[in-house]
Coordinates of C-alpha atoms in Angstrom, one line a residue:
M1 CA 0.0 0.0 0.0
N2 CA 1.3 3.4 -0.9
S3 CA 2.3 5.9 1.7
D4 CA 0.3 9.2 1.9
S5 CA -2.7 7.4 0.5
A6 CA -5.1 8.4 3.4
D7 CA -6.5 11.9 4.1
I8 CA -6.9 11.2 7.8
G9 CA -6.3 8.4 10.4
L10 CA -8.3 7.1 13.3
I11 CA -7.3 5.0 16.3
G12 CA -9.9 3.2 18.4
L13 CA -12.4 0.9 16.7
A14 CA -15.1 0.6 19.3
V15 CA -18.6 1.4 18.0
M16 CA -18.0 5.2 18.1
G17 CA -14.7 4.9 16.3
Q18 CA -16.1 2.6 13.6
N19 CA -19.1 4.8 13.0
L20 CA -17.1 8.0 12.8
A21 CA -14.6 6.4 10.4
L22 CA -17.5 5.3 8.1
N23 CA -19.0 8.8 8.3
I24 CA -15.7 10.3 7.2
A25 CA -15.5 7.7 4.3
D26 CA -19.1 8.5 3.3
H27 CA -18.0 12.1 2.6
G28 CA -15.3 11.1 0.1
Y29 CA -12.3 11.0 2.4
T30 CA -9.9 8.0 2.6
I31 CA -9.3 7.1 6.2
A32 CA -6.7 4.8 7.7
V33 CA -7.8 3.0 10.9
Y34 CA -5.9 1.2 13.6
N35 CA -6.9 -0.6 16.8
R36 CA -4.7 -2.0 19.6
S37 CA -6.5 -5.3 19.1
S38 CA -5.8 -6.5 15.5
E39 CA -8.8 -8.8 15.7
K40 CA -11.1 -5.8 16.1
T41 CA -9.5 -4.2 13.1
G42 CA -10.0 -7.4 11.0
E43 CA -13.7 -7.6 12.0
F44 CA -14.2 -3.9 11.1
M45 CA -12.5 -4.3 7.7
E46 CA -14.7 -7.4 7.0
R47 CA -17.8 -5.2 7.8
C48 CA -16.5 -2.6 5.4
R49 CA -16.0 -5.1 2.6
Q50 CA -19.4 -6.8 3.1
K51 CA -21.8 -4.2 4.2
E52 CA -20.6 -0.6 3.8
P53 CA -21.1 1.4 0.5
S54 CA -18.0 3.6 1.4
G55 CA -16.0 0.7 2.8
E56 CA -13.4 0.9 0.0
R57 CA -12.2 4.2 1.3
V58 CA -11.3 2.6 4.7
L59 CA -7.8 1.3 5.0
G60 CA -7.1 -1.1 7.9
F61 CA -3.7 -1.5 9.6
T62 CA -2.4 -3.8 12.4
D63 CA 1.0 -2.1 12.6
L64 CA 1.2 1.4 14.0
K65 CA 4.2 2.4 11.9
E66 CA 2.5 1.4 8.7
F67 CA -0.7 3.1 9.8
T68 CA 1.1 6.5 10.2
R69 CA 3.0 6.1 7.0
A70 CA -0.2 5.7 5.1
I71 CA -1.5 9.2 6.2
R72 CA -0.9 12.3 4.1
R73 CA 1.4 14.9 5.7
P74 CA 0.9 16.8 7.8
R75 CA -0.9 13.9 9.4
K76 CA -4.3 14.3 11.0
I77 CA -5.0 11.4 13.5
V78 CA -8.2 11.1 15.5
L79 CA -8.2 9.2 18.8
L80 CA -11.4 7.6 20.0
V81 CA -10.1 5.7 23.0
K82 CA -11.0 5.6 26.7
A83 CA -10.3 8.9 28.4
G84 CA -7.5 9.4 30.9
A85 CA -4.5 7.1 31.1
P86 CA -5.4 5.1 28.0
T87 CA -5.4 8.3 25.9
D88 CA -2.0 9.2 27.3
R89 CA -0.6 5.8 26.5
T90 CA -2.0 5.9 22.9
I91 CA -0.3 9.3 22.4
E92 CA 3.0 8.1 23.8
S93 CA 3.0 5.1 21.4
L94 CA 2.1 7.3 18.5
L95 CA 4.6 10.1 18.9
P96 CA 7.7 8.2 17.7
H97 CA 6.0 7.7 14.3
L98 CA 5.0 11.4 13.8
E99 CA 6.7 14.5 12.6
P100 CA 6.6 18.1 13.7
G101 CA 3.4 19.8 12.6
D102 CA 1.4 16.6 12.6
I103 CA -2.1 16.9 14.3
I104 CA -3.6 14.7 17.0
V105 CA -7.3 15.0 17.6
D106 CA -8.7 13.6 20.8
G107 CA -12.4 12.9 20.2
G108 CA -13.0 11.2 23.6
N109 CA -14.8 12.5 26.6
A110 CA -11.6 13.9 28.1
H111 CA -11.4 16.0 31.2
W112 CA -10.6 19.6 30.0
M113 CA -7.6 19.9 32.3
D114 CA -6.1 16.8 30.7
T115 CA -6.7 18.5 27.3
I116 CA -5.0 21.7 28.5
R117 CA -2.0 19.6 29.7
R118 CA -1.7 17.6 26.5
D119 CA -2.0 20.7 24.4
R120 CA 0.9 22.3 26.3
E121 CA 3.1 19.2 26.2
L122 CA 2.5 18.4 22.5
T123 CA 3.0 22.0 21.4
A124 CA 6.3 22.1 23.2
Q125 CA 7.4 19.0 21.2
G126 CA 6.3 20.6 17.9
F127 CA 3.0 18.8 17.4
R128 CA -0.4 20.3 17.1
F129 CA -3.4 19.2 19.2
I130 CA -7.2 19.4 19.0
G131 CA -9.5 18.3 21.8
S132 CA -12.9 17.9 20.2
G133 CA -16.1 17.0 21.9
V134 CA -18.2 14.5 19.9
S135 CA -21.9 14.3 20.8
G136 CA -24.7 12.3 19.4
G137 CA -23.8 8.8 20.5
E138 CA -23.4 5.9 18.1
T139 CA -26.0 7.2 15.6
G140 CA -24.6 10.7 15.7
A141 CA -21.1 9.4 15.0
R142 CA -22.4 7.5 12.0
F143 CA -24.7 10.0 10.4
G144 CA -23.7 13.4 11.8
P145 CA -22.6 14.4 15.3
S146 CA -22.3 17.8 17.0
L147 CA -18.5 18.5 17.1
M148 CA -16.9 20.9 19.5
P149 CA -13.2 21.4 18.7
G150 CA -10.7 23.4 20.7
G151 CA -7.0 23.7 20.4
S152 CA -4.5 24.9 17.8
P153 CA -6.1 27.3 15.4
S154 CA -3.8 26.2 12.5
A155 CA -4.7 22.6 13.2
W156 CA -8.4 23.5 13.1
A157 CA -7.9 25.2 9.7
E158 CA -6.8 21.8 8.3
L159 CA -9.3 19.7 10.2
E160 CA -12.3 22.1 9.5
P161 CA -13.3 20.8 6.0
I162 CA -13.6 17.2 7.3
W163 CA -15.4 18.2 10.5
R164 CA -17.8 20.4 8.6
A165 CA -18.5 17.6 6.2
I166 CA -19.3 14.9 8.8
A167 CA -21.1 17.1 11.3
A168 CA -24.9 17.1 11.7
K169 CA -26.7 19.7 9.5
V170 CA -29.6 22.0 10.4
D171 CA -31.9 24.0 8.1
P172 CA -30.4 27.5 7.8
L173 CA -33.8 29.2 8.3
S174 CA -35.5 27.1 11.0
G175 CA -32.5 25.6 12.7
V176 CA -34.3 22.2 12.6
P177 CA -32.0 19.2 12.1
M178 CA -32.0 17.9 8.5
E179 CA -33.0 14.2 8.2
G180 CA -32.5 11.6 5.5
A181 CA -29.0 10.4 6.2
A182 CA -28.2 6.8 5.2
P183 CA -25.0 4.8 4.7
G184 CA -23.1 6.2 1.8
K185 CA -25.7 9.0 1.3
P186 CA -24.9 11.9 3.6
V187 CA -27.1 14.9 4.1
E188 CA -26.4 17.7 1.6
G189 CA -26.6 21.4 2.4
G190 CA -27.5 22.9 5.7
V191 CA -25.5 24.5 8.4
P192 CA -22.9 22.2 10.0
C193 CA -23.1 21.7 13.7
T194 CA -19.4 22.4 14.4
A195 CA -17.3 25.5 14.9
Y196 CA -14.0 26.4 16.6
I197 CA -14.6 26.9 20.3
G198 CA -11.3 28.2 21.5
P199 CA -7.8 27.3 22.6
N200 CA -6.6 24.2 24.5
G201 CA -9.4 22.7 26.6
A202 CA -12.3 24.9 25.5
G203 CA -13.9 22.3 23.2
H204 CA -13.9 19.5 25.8
Y205 CA -15.1 22.0 28.5
V206 CA -18.1 22.9 26.3
K207 CA -18.8 19.2 25.7
M208 CA -18.7 18.6 29.4
V209 CA -21.2 21.4 30.0
H210 CA -23.4 19.9 27.3
N211 CA -23.4 16.7 29.2
G212 CA -24.2 18.5 32.5
I213 CA -27.2 20.1 30.8
E214 CA -28.1 16.6 29.4
Y215 CA -28.2 15.3 33.0
I216 CA -30.7 18.0 34.2
D217 CA -32.8 17.8 31.0
M218 CA -33.2 14.0 31.5
Q219 CA -34.0 14.4 35.2
L220 CA -36.7 17.0 34.4
I221 CA -38.3 14.7 31.9
C222 CA -38.2 11.9 34.4
E223 CA -39.9 14.0 37.1
A224 CA -42.6 15.1 34.6
Y225 CA -43.3 11.4 33.8
W226 CA -43.3 10.4 37.4
L227 CA -45.8 13.1 38.4
M228 CA -48.2 12.1 35.7
K229 CA -47.8 8.4 36.7
Q230 CA -48.1 8.9 40.4
L231 CA -50.6 11.8 40.7
L232 CA -52.9 10.9 37.8
G233 CA -52.5 7.2 37.7
L234 CA -51.7 7.2 33.9
D235 CA -50.0 4.1 32.5
S236 CA -46.7 4.5 30.6
G237 CA -48.3 4.2 27.2
A238 CA -50.7 7.1 27.9
I239 CA -47.9 9.2 29.2
G240 CA -45.9 8.3 26.1
E241 CA -48.7 9.7 24.0
I242 CA -48.5 13.0 26.0
F243 CA -44.8 13.3 25.3
R244 CA -45.4 12.6 21.6
E245 CA -47.9 15.5 21.6
W246 CA -45.5 17.7 23.5
N247 CA -42.8 17.0 20.9
G248 CA -44.9 18.8 18.3
G249 CA -44.6 22.1 20.2
E250 CA -42.1 24.3 22.1
L251 CA -40.7 21.3 24.0
S252 CA -39.7 19.5 20.7
S253 CA -36.4 17.8 21.3
Y254 CA -34.5 14.5 20.8
L255 CA -35.0 13.6 24.5
I256 CA -38.7 14.3 24.4
E257 CA -39.0 12.3 21.2
I258 CA -37.2 9.2 22.6
T259 CA -39.2 9.4 25.8
G260 CA -42.4 9.0 23.9
D261 CA -40.9 6.0 22.1
I262 CA -39.6 4.4 25.4
L263 CA -42.8 4.8 27.3
G264 CA -44.8 3.2 24.5
Q265 CA -42.5 0.2 24.1
N266 CA -44.1 -3.1 25.1
D267 CA -42.1 -5.5 27.2
P268 CA -40.6 -8.2 24.9
S269 CA -40.2 -10.6 27.8
G270 CA -43.7 -10.4 29.2
S271 CA -46.8 -8.1 29.4
G272 CA -47.1 -4.4 29.9
F273 CA -44.6 -1.7 29.1
L274 CA -40.9 -2.4 29.2
V275 CA -40.1 0.8 31.2
D276 CA -42.1 -0.5 34.1
H277 CA -39.7 -3.4 34.4
V278 CA -36.5 -1.3 34.2
L279 CA -34.8 -1.1 37.6
D280 CA -34.9 2.5 39.0
A281 CA -31.1 2.7 39.7
A282 CA -29.4 5.2 37.3
G283 CA -25.8 5.0 36.2
Q284 CA -23.4 7.7 35.3
K285 CA -20.0 8.0 33.6
G286 CA -18.7 11.1 35.3
T287 CA -19.2 14.1 33.0
G288 CA -22.2 15.4 35.0
M289 CA -20.1 15.2 38.2
W290 CA -17.3 17.1 36.5
T291 CA -19.8 19.8 35.5
A292 CA -21.1 20.1 39.1
A293 CA -17.6 20.0 40.5
S294 CA -16.4 22.7 38.1
A295 CA -19.5 24.9 39.0
L296 CA -18.6 24.6 42.7
E297 CA -14.9 25.4 42.0
L298 CA -15.8 28.5 39.9
G299 CA -18.6 29.6 42.2
A300 CA -21.2 29.4 39.4
P301 CA -24.8 28.7 40.7
A302 CA -25.5 25.5 38.6
N303 CA -27.6 24.0 41.4
S304 CA -30.0 22.2 39.1
I305 CA -27.2 20.4 37.3
A306 CA -25.8 19.3 40.7
E307 CA -29.3 18.1 41.8
A308 CA -29.5 16.0 38.7
V309 CA -26.2 14.3 39.6
F310 CA -27.3 13.8 43.2
A311 CA -30.7 12.4 42.0
R312 CA -28.8 9.6 40.1
A313 CA -26.7 9.0 43.2
L314 CA -29.8 8.7 45.4
S315 CA -31.4 6.3 42.8
A316 CA -28.4 4.0 43.0
L317 CA -29.2 3.4 46.7
K318 CA -32.0 1.0 45.6
E319 CA -31.8 -1.5 48.5
E320 CA -31.5 1.3 51.1
R321 CA -34.5 3.0 49.6
V322 CA -36.6 -0.1 49.7
E323 CA -35.8 -0.7 53.3
A324 CA -36.4 3.0 54.2
S325 CA -39.8 2.9 52.5
R326 CA -41.0 0.4 55.1
S327 CA -40.4 2.8 58.0
L328 CA -40.3 6.4 56.7
K329 CA -43.8 7.4 55.7
G330 CA -45.0 10.4 53.8
P331 CA -48.5 11.8 53.0
D332 CA -51.1 9.9 51.1
V333 CA -51.5 10.9 47.5
Q334 CA -54.6 13.1 47.2
P335 CA -57.0 12.4 44.3
I336 CA -56.7 14.9 41.4
S337 CA -60.0 16.2 40.0
N338 CA -58.6 18.2 37.1
P339 CA -56.0 15.9 35.3
A340 CA -55.9 18.0 32.1
E341 CA -55.0 21.1 34.1
I342 CA -52.3 19.2 35.9
I343 CA -50.8 17.8 32.7
D344 CA -50.6 21.4 31.2
A345 CA -49.1 22.7 34.5
V346 CA -46.4 19.9 34.3
R347 CA -45.7 20.9 30.7
R348 CA -45.2 24.5 31.6
A349 CA -43.1 23.6 34.6
L350 CA -40.9 21.4 32.3
Y351 CA -40.3 24.2 29.8
C352 CA -39.6 26.9 32.5
S353 CA -37.2 24.5 34.3
K354 CA -35.5 23.7 31.0
I355 CA -34.8 27.4 30.4
C356 CA -33.2 27.7 33.9
A357 CA -31.1 24.6 33.3
Y358 CA -29.7 26.0 30.1
A359 CA -29.2 29.4 31.8
Q360 CA -27.1 27.7 34.4
G361 CA -25.0 25.9 31.8
F362 CA -24.3 29.2 29.9
Q363 CA -23.6 31.0 33.2
L364 CA -21.0 28.3 34.0
L365 CA -19.4 28.8 30.6
S366 CA -19.2 32.5 31.3
E367 CA -17.3 31.9 34.5
A368 CA -15.1 29.3 32.9
Q369 CA -13.9 31.6 30.1
K370 CA -12.7 34.1 32.7
T371 CA -10.7 31.5 34.6
Y372 CA -9.2 29.8 31.6
E373 CA -8.8 32.9 29.5
W374 CA -11.1 31.8 26.6
T375 CA -13.4 33.9 24.6
L376 CA -16.5 31.8 24.0
D377 CA -19.3 32.7 21.5
F378 CA -22.5 31.5 23.2
G379 CA -24.6 32.0 20.1
T380 CA -22.3 29.8 18.1
I381 CA -22.3 27.1 20.9
A382 CA -26.1 27.1 20.9
Q383 CA -26.0 26.8 17.1
L384 CA -23.8 23.7 17.1
W385 CA -26.1 22.0 19.7
R386 CA -29.1 22.3 17.4
G387 CA -28.4 19.0 15.6
G388 CA -26.5 15.8 16.2
C389 CA -26.1 16.0 19.9
I390 CA -28.3 14.5 22.7
I391 CA -29.7 17.8 23.9
R392 CA -30.7 19.0 20.4
A393 CA -34.0 20.8 20.7
R394 CA -36.1 23.3 18.9
F395 CA -35.7 26.0 21.5
L396 CA -31.9 26.0 20.9
Q397 CA -32.7 28.3 18.0
K398 CA -34.3 30.6 20.5
I399 CA -31.1 30.6 22.5
T400 CA -29.1 31.3 19.3
D401 CA -31.5 34.2 18.6
A402 CA -31.1 35.5 22.1
Y403 CA -27.3 35.8 21.9
T404 CA -27.6 37.2 18.4
R405 CA -29.8 40.0 19.7
D406 CA -27.4 40.6 22.7
P407 CA -24.0 38.9 22.6
G408 CA -23.3 40.3 26.0
L409 CA -26.5 38.8 27.6
K410 CA -25.7 38.2 31.2
N411 CA -28.3 35.5 31.8
L412 CA -30.6 33.7 29.3
M413 CA -33.6 34.4 31.6
L414 CA -33.2 38.1 30.8
D415 CA -33.8 37.7 27.1
P416 CA -37.3 39.0 26.2
Y417 CA -38.5 35.7 24.8
F418 CA -37.4 33.6 27.7
K419 CA -38.5 36.2 30.3
D420 CA -42.0 36.2 28.8
V421 CA -42.2 32.4 28.9
L422 CA -41.1 32.4 32.6
H423 CA -43.6 35.1 33.5
E424 CA -46.4 33.3 31.8
G425 CA -45.6 29.8 33.1
Q426 CA -44.5 30.5 36.7
N427 CA -47.9 30.1 38.3
Q428 CA -48.3 26.6 36.9
W429 CA -44.6 25.9 37.6
R430 CA -45.2 26.7 41.2
Q431 CA -48.4 24.7 41.3
T432 CA -46.5 21.7 40.0
V433 CA -43.8 21.9 42.6
A434 CA -46.4 22.6 45.4
I435 CA -48.5 19.6 44.5
A436 CA -45.5 17.3 44.3
V437 CA -44.3 18.5 47.8
Q438 CA -47.8 18.2 49.3
N439 CA -48.0 14.6 48.0
G440 CA -44.5 13.6 49.1
M441 CA -43.0 13.2 45.6
P442 CA -39.4 14.2 45.1
V443 CA -38.9 16.8 42.4
P444 CA -35.3 18.0 42.9
A445 CA -34.9 19.3 39.3
F446 CA -38.2 21.2 39.2
G447 CA -37.7 22.5 42.7
S448 CA -34.0 23.6 42.3
A449 CA -34.8 25.3 38.9
L450 CA -37.6 27.3 40.6
A451 CA -35.3 28.2 43.5
Y452 CA -32.7 29.4 40.9
F453 CA -35.3 31.6 39.2
D454 CA -36.5 33.0 42.5
G455 CA -33.0 33.6 43.8
Y456 CA -31.8 35.2 40.6
R457 CA -34.8 37.6 40.4
S458 CA -34.4 38.6 44.1
A459 CA -32.7 42.0 44.7
S460 CA -32.2 41.0 48.3
L461 CA -31.3 37.5 49.8
P462 CA -30.7 36.3 53.4
A463 CA -27.0 36.2 52.6
N464 CA -26.6 39.4 54.7
L465 CA -27.2 37.3 57.8
L466 CA -24.9 34.6 56.5
Q467 CA -22.1 37.0 55.9
A468 CA -22.6 38.5 59.4
Q469 CA -22.3 34.9 60.8
R470 CA -19.1 34.4 58.9
D471 CA -17.7 37.6 60.3
Y472 CA -18.8 36.7 63.8
F473 CA -17.0 33.3 64.0
G474 CA -14.2 33.8 61.5
A475 CA -13.6 37.5 61.0
H476 CA -14.4 37.1 57.3
T477 CA -15.6 40.8 57.0
Y478 CA -18.7 42.2 55.3
E479 CA -19.7 45.0 53.0
R480 CA -22.3 47.5 53.9
T481 CA -25.4 48.5 51.9
D482 CA -24.6 52.2 52.5
Q483 CA -21.0 52.0 51.3
P484 CA -19.5 51.3 47.9
R485 CA -18.8 47.7 46.8
G486 CA -15.3 46.6 47.6
K487 CA -15.2 48.3 51.0
F488 CA -15.0 45.8 53.8
F489 CA -15.6 46.0 57.5
H490 CA -15.2 43.8 60.6
L491 CA -17.1 44.0 63.9
D492 CA -15.7 42.6 67.1
W493 CA -19.0 40.9 67.8
P494 CA -18.3 39.3 71.3
T495 CA -17.1 42.5 73.0
P496 CA -19.5 44.6 74.9
D497 CA -19.0 47.8 72.9
R498 CA -18.6 46.0 69.6
P499 CA -16.3 48.3 67.7
Q500 CA -16.6 48.3 63.8
T501 CA -13.4 48.7 61.8
E502 CA -12.8 49.2 58.1
V503 CA -10.5 46.5 56.7

């Protein structure tokens, strides 16, 4: 096989890697592939020969040196391997076969601080590095993901044509994802769901925040489902029909769509609906925890995202919860006389809470760009989340429009459209949370989103007492309402005459 015969290379042939490689081949690029296990490479190449229309543009290798020789210089090599130490080991094994100026693209779910470190280390050695978030799961990788690249601008200039070609596409006028993708027949036209995010770890950070929003979005949907099931006594199929109806309106999104499908799925192993036989113990892979931890570190009020993480952690205590249910009793569920009204209230609560969840995500991005010295374009980020990714939704076009109107918008809730939605829906939102609390049903996502809204809109909060407490026991000082910001005071609280001093 001739050297320089491939446009790009890819290492890591799990399902995501295989599908992304085929997506690249579908768009006319020749791609070299390599996997640590040669058996996996052989199986994938057989799939390419037997089943894939673009399989002839996939070149398989079992030797790393031969793999790198096959790629046109400067080489572009995508890594889709497990995050953390496996990624570092893959890079170490790859470097002896590369030349200065070659480009390594990490498409895994890497921690952004690892990406910052790798970018620094590889740049010092003369290589170029891209950390690119890839969202959309297996189907997105095959037919069009949302791609969030950060790193070397010159590397992005060379990677950009490929990334734009393989990314999901949305209609330029409506922002709605364009359908019709099939193996060997990619979507033509449309706006690609990819753009340069910023230097070093910016791309992976934005992907992490995407996942944090995904956590809260899913939790909100689950709470809406549970309220209709427990309060109204609806079966899963009936609730699925409600979600399908909602998917035709302002709540239209991938997650709402699949929720309708899931709830309507009959159990293949018995009677009834499958979801009723799925154990209520949620798993997690860590990106939601990273988002919550970063919010705590940066002091960003992403309380709903954190609640979604904690809700999964609480669900995992299945055996403890079963035991506790035998001794810890709550109120009896009260009959509902107006189910249609409650269903509409839950819908409004879901949309209002969703707005707050995204507001928290973008507020976290705002704090992160200050700390890591990035300049993030929030309108562009919302644009590339409109298709391909798990949180794709119709209202992301509204977010794009909001940041187009005001690029310096401090909080999404202050945009005229979202402000009107929150004002119009807050009574039903409050009604939903109140009914849940009165009937002993946990709604941590709905409740925390409402607390965020009420806290953000409050000119005064009880933190004045909190700060006085801190000064009392720890001499942490306080500011005064009748003095300029930045002027601090301390009171010697325990002494009889209690002198106040300016610090």
